[in-house]
Amino acid sequence: MEVHVNYLAVVVAAVANYIIAAIWYAAIFGKLWQRLTGITDMKPKPVNMVLVFISSFLMAYVLDHSLVFGNAYLKTSGVQGGLMGAFFLWLGFVATVTLCTKLYEKKPWGLWLLDNAFWLISMMVMATILSVWPGNMTA
């Protein structure tokens, strides 16, 4: 199976993740997130913002490949394939790993729910972008 990666689609998905995070953690749930984490000074350093974008790009790139193989295996494509792939990747990797972290760090359940709702929504948006982007899947 040959995998075609459209890097523009990956960049758009990464930017979407970045925008969703800004809206989620600043505009909508900023005060709640600060209360749950105990962080009161939310002024990230520029280098941290760059690292966040790089990690978003890397996640979009890996998500793209995971969707290709998952969609081929499940014989799905388009929005349905993207949403299904994102859900199972979130459930199998993000939700379980963050649950283990939550249990050890003894952070509030509300923080785990807030973060995981963000990741589920963001991954579904990214996966939809990647799944419907023309020329961005298998040959």
Short mmCIF file of C-alpha atoms in Angstrom, two decimals:
data_model
loop_
_atom_site.label_atom_id
_atom_site.label_comp_id
_atom_site.label_asym_id
_atom_site.label_seq_id
_atom_site.Cartn_x
_atom_site.Cartn_y
_atom_site.Cartn_z
CA MET A 1 0.00 0.00 0.00
CA GLU A 2 1.40 3.35 -1.01
CA VAL A 3 0.59 6.23 1.31
CA HIS A 4 0.13 9.69 -0.13
CA VAL A 5 0.63 12.42 2.43
CA ASN A 6 -0.59 15.83 1.44
CA TYR A 7 1.51 18.06 3.65
CA LEU A 8 -0.82 21.00 3.15
CA ALA A 9 -3.63 18.89 4.67
CA VAL A 10 -1.34 18.00 7.59
CA VAL A 11 -0.51 21.69 8.17
CA VAL A 12 -4.21 22.66 7.98
CA ALA A 13 -5.08 19.90 10.48
CA ALA A 14 -2.30 21.08 12.80
CA VAL A 15 -3.50 24.68 12.56
CA ALA A 16 -7.06 23.49 13.30
CA ASN A 17 -5.80 21.72 16.43
CA TYR A 18 -4.00 24.88 17.51
CA ILE A 19 -7.10 27.03 16.96
CA ILE A 20 -9.40 24.59 18.75
CA ALA A 21 -6.99 24.54 21.72
CA ALA A 22 -6.92 28.34 21.88
CA ILE A 23 -10.71 28.57 21.80
CA TRP A 24 -11.19 25.63 24.21
CA TYR A 25 -8.63 26.57 26.84
CA ALA A 26 -8.77 30.36 26.61
CA ALA A 27 -12.14 31.55 25.39
CA ILE A 28 -14.51 28.82 26.60
CA PHE A 29 -12.95 26.93 29.51
CA GLY A 30 -10.02 29.15 30.53
CA LYS A 31 -11.23 29.94 34.04
CA LEU A 32 -12.29 26.33 34.68
CA TRP A 33 -8.96 25.01 33.41
CA GLN A 34 -7.05 27.46 35.63
CA ARG A 35 -9.11 26.45 38.66
CA LEU A 36 -8.65 22.72 37.98
CA THR A 37 -4.89 22.99 37.36
CA GLY A 38 -4.10 25.65 39.92
CA ILE A 39 -2.27 27.67 37.25
CA THR A 40 -3.02 31.37 37.61
CA ASP A 41 -0.46 32.93 35.27
CA MET A 42 -1.28 31.88 31.72
CA LYS A 43 1.38 33.71 29.75
CA PRO A 44 3.20 31.07 27.68
CA LYS A 45 6.69 31.76 26.42
CA PRO A 46 7.06 32.09 22.63
CA VAL A 47 9.27 29.00 22.47
CA ASN A 48 6.48 26.98 24.14
CA MET A 49 4.00 28.17 21.52
CA VAL A 50 6.35 27.01 18.77
CA LEU A 51 6.75 23.63 20.45
CA VAL A 52 2.98 23.29 20.72
CA PHE A 53 2.60 23.94 17.00
CA ILE A 54 5.40 21.50 16.12
CA SER A 55 3.78 18.82 18.26
CA SER A 56 0.41 19.56 16.59
CA PHE A 57 2.04 19.10 13.20
CA LEU A 58 3.66 15.84 14.29
CA MET A 59 0.36 14.57 15.68
CA ALA A 60 -1.43 15.46 12.44
CA TYR A 61 1.25 13.64 10.45
CA VAL A 62 0.98 10.48 12.57
CA LEU A 63 -2.83 10.72 12.65
CA ASP A 64 -2.81 10.95 8.85
CA HIS A 65 -0.89 7.68 8.56
CA SER A 66 -3.01 5.98 11.21
CA LEU A 67 -6.16 6.96 9.32
CA VAL A 68 -4.81 5.59 6.07
CA PHE A 69 -4.16 2.19 7.56
CA GLY A 70 -7.28 2.19 9.74
CA ASN A 71 -9.53 3.20 6.86
CA ALA A 72 -7.98 0.55 4.61
CA TYR A 73 -8.48 -2.12 7.28
CA LEU A 74 -12.06 -1.10 8.11
CA LYS A 75 -12.86 -0.36 4.46
CA THR A 76 -14.11 3.12 5.30
CA SER A 77 -13.30 6.55 3.97
CA GLY A 78 -14.37 10.17 4.03
CA VAL A 79 -15.92 11.81 7.05
CA GLN A 80 -17.17 8.49 8.47
CA GLY A 81 -13.71 6.93 8.26
CA GLY A 82 -12.10 10.00 9.78
CA LEU A 83 -14.51 10.18 12.70
CA MET A 84 -14.32 6.45 13.38
CA GLY A 85 -10.54 6.42 13.15
CA ALA A 86 -10.20 9.45 15.42
CA PHE A 87 -12.55 7.98 18.01
CA PHE A 88 -10.71 4.68 18.24
CA LEU A 89 -7.29 6.34 18.28
CA TRP A 90 -8.51 8.64 21.05
CA LEU A 91 -10.05 5.79 23.02
CA GLY A 92 -7.10 3.45 22.60
CA PHE A 93 -4.27 5.89 23.16
CA VAL A 94 -5.26 9.32 24.46
CA ALA A 95 -8.02 8.42 26.92
CA THR A 96 -6.21 5.42 28.37
CA VAL A 97 -2.81 7.07 28.72
CA THR A 98 -4.23 10.23 30.24
CA LEU A 99 -6.37 8.15 32.59
CA CYS A 100 -3.25 6.44 33.94
CA THR A 101 -1.58 9.83 34.33
CA LYS A 102 -4.65 11.22 36.07
CA LEU A 103 -4.75 8.33 38.54
CA TYR A 104 -1.09 8.74 39.48
CA GLU A 105 -1.08 12.54 39.62
CA LYS A 106 -4.37 12.63 41.55
CA LYS A 107 -5.65 15.60 39.56
CA PRO A 108 -9.41 16.34 39.56
CA TRP A 109 -11.65 14.20 37.36
CA GLY A 110 -13.00 17.42 35.89
CA LEU A 111 -9.57 18.19 34.44
CA TRP A 112 -9.35 14.74 32.88
CA LEU A 113 -12.82 15.17 31.35
CA LEU A 114 -12.04 18.69 30.11
CA ASP A 115 -8.74 17.65 28.51
CA ASN A 116 -10.12 14.46 26.99
CA ALA A 117 -13.18 16.19 25.56
CA PHE A 118 -10.76 18.63 23.91
CA TRP A 119 -8.62 15.83 22.48
CA LEU A 120 -11.61 13.88 21.19
CA ILE A 121 -13.10 16.91 19.45
CA SER A 122 -9.75 18.10 18.12
CA MET A 123 -8.77 14.68 16.80
CA MET A 124 -12.16 14.29 15.12
CA VAL A 125 -11.80 17.66 13.40
CA MET A 126 -8.22 16.88 12.35
CA ALA A 127 -9.19 13.41 11.12
CA THR A 128 -12.10 14.80 9.13
CA ILE A 129 -9.82 17.34 7.45
CA LEU A 130 -7.26 14.66 6.65
CA SER A 131 -9.85 12.13 5.46
CA VAL A 132 -11.67 14.41 3.03
CA TRP A 133 -8.69 16.33 1.70
CA PRO A 134 -8.35 15.57 -2.03
CA GLY A 135 -5.41 13.30 -2.87
CA ASN A 136 -4.54 12.60 0.74
CA MET A 137 -4.83 8.88 1.35
CA THR A 138 -3.84 5.71 -0.43
CA ALA A 139 -3.12 4.86 -4.02
#
